[in-house]
Amino acid sequence: MPHEARAVVALKKGAPVEVLPILVPDPGPGEVLVTVQACGVCHTDLHYRDGAIGDAFPYLLGHEAAGVVEAVGTGVTDLAPGDYVVLAWRAPCGQCRSCRRARPWYCFASRNAAQPMTLLDGTELTAALGIGAFAEKTLVAAGQAVKVDPSARPEAAGLIGCGVMAGYGAAVHTGGVGSGDTVAVIGCGGVGNAAIAGASRAGARRVIAVDLDDGKLDAAERFGATDTVNSRGTDPVEAVRALTGGHGVDVVIDAVGRPETYQQAFYMRDLAGTLVQVGVPEPDMRIELPLIDLFSRGGALKSSWYGDCLPSRDFPVLIDLFLSGKLDLERFISETITLDDIEPAFTKMQRGEVLRSVVVV
């Protein structure tokens, strides 16, 4: 029998979201029903609301969440009611060409729940990133629910599900930051600061934070930045080079995802350096670079998909780091809000006033 729950829905492109009752099915084969406890407000949710990701409205928003398994469908053997989980928007299928090549973090056929959640009139909802967790309950594929230590409170644990994992993984997995490396991170919001924390944890000897806002740069230092550059009145490329003996850094992480920051990141690298783009651009954005520079500077230009993480492996590790005091997830939380406060939270996020607003359900 379907479960009625309150949820945040984007009914049409660019319109304010609404809190509406929805119907969440009982879990079918390979699915789990999760009672959501907390969910972070991410830029991706705003992209969905504004139609920058697709036009499959209405969207059920929210994807950076923690909660408790309420029920499991047939065939689910590694989860049980009462399990404390963080939700992941990648659940490797085990069968696609990437999984078969032992690269499940790139899975090209990630699993989602087969049954749709709906409005009360039966209108099917598109769950953001296959999750839809700005809701009292949600239905996901079993592989999307990753068990973690229940000692981590949900407001903090849920952040692992997207922003923290994306940034941390961009540094550690995609960028391959290692001991003694020099790193620059452009954009010191939640994802950028997670990248700073990851680079610092990986042993980088210099981590340079670049942003337009002094408040965010102050926060970046608390996450492990050794140097800061305010690019509002300074050429960030020249500033980063000056901090690295004129060479540039080994790894640059663009956590903004704009043509301007990508170009800055490209020229911030040392020869043979790595550029990692983790900030999500809008579909109409373009970048133009001289082909001779692409050739002569060498190195690698990478996109980081979800920090190239494997949730079943990485989520418990990051939670353990948090519980041992080695990764301060609490510092990412700027405020806690309710389901009714999403629109004001979007505005604060656009203005750069918060690292993360977290919905407590």
XYZ file of N, CA and C in Angstrom, residues 11 17 29 43 65 69 74 78 82 88 93 129 135 145 164 203 210-211 238 240 250 259 278 283 306 308 313 319 361:
87
model
N 7.277 21.930 -9.892
C 6.231 21.583 -10.839
C 6.545 22.036 -12.256
N 9.442 26.195 -5.722
C 9.053 24.840 -5.364
C 7.849 24.871 -4.427
N 10.977 -5.548 -5.890
C 12.242 -6.290 -5.933
C 13.439 -5.363 -6.080
N 23.405 22.769 -5.008
C 23.189 23.519 -6.248
C 22.482 22.677 -7.301
N 21.292 12.887 1.420
C 20.448 12.553 2.563
C 20.923 11.357 3.365
N 16.217 2.768 7.019
C 15.454 1.846 6.176
C 14.168 1.460 6.905
N 11.769 -7.724 -2.132
C 12.292 -9.075 -2.315
C 13.668 -9.020 -2.966
N 21.195 -7.463 1.972
C 22.230 -6.797 2.776
C 21.711 -5.576 3.520
N 15.452 -0.660 9.925
C 16.216 -0.152 11.057
C 17.641 0.214 10.727
N 23.025 7.323 -1.955
C 24.006 7.598 -3.007
C 23.297 7.692 -4.347
N 25.814 -1.166 -11.314
C 24.959 -2.265 -11.751
C 25.679 -3.600 -11.757
N 18.344 12.991 -9.307
C 19.456 12.044 -9.221
C 18.998 10.668 -8.753
N 11.838 14.881 1.291
C 10.579 14.185 1.523
C 10.666 13.423 2.832
N 21.399 2.759 -1.016
C 21.355 2.933 0.443
C 22.566 2.253 1.061
N 30.161 16.657 -0.084
C 31.433 16.319 0.555
C 32.146 15.223 -0.232
N 47.927 14.710 2.139
C 49.327 15.045 2.353
C 49.878 16.163 1.491
N 41.034 29.653 -3.635
C 40.757 30.814 -4.487
C 39.254 31.071 -4.479
N 38.874 32.296 -4.136
C 37.449 32.649 -4.120
C 37.334 34.171 -4.199
N 48.252 34.478 -11.687
C 49.536 35.058 -11.283
C 49.779 34.867 -9.794
N 48.670 32.406 -7.839
C 49.016 31.013 -7.565
C 50.443 30.733 -8.029
N 50.507 21.369 -8.904
C 50.400 20.024 -9.481
C 48.963 19.677 -9.858
N 33.280 28.882 -17.588
C 34.383 29.010 -18.540
C 35.556 29.813 -17.991
N 34.996 19.720 -11.132
C 33.940 19.081 -10.358
C 32.719 19.978 -10.277
N 24.316 23.987 -19.468
C 24.446 23.354 -20.783
C 24.956 24.255 -21.900
N 31.050 12.636 -9.342
C 30.756 12.207 -7.972
C 32.041 11.872 -7.223
N 34.462 10.393 -8.389
C 34.901 9.048 -8.800
C 34.872 8.083 -7.619
N 32.213 1.617 -0.626
C 33.572 1.628 -0.072
C 33.856 2.936 0.660
N 32.659 8.566 6.991
C 31.960 8.641 8.281
C 32.909 8.297 9.422
N 14.057 16.578 8.598
C 12.705 16.120 8.285
C 12.018 15.574 9.540
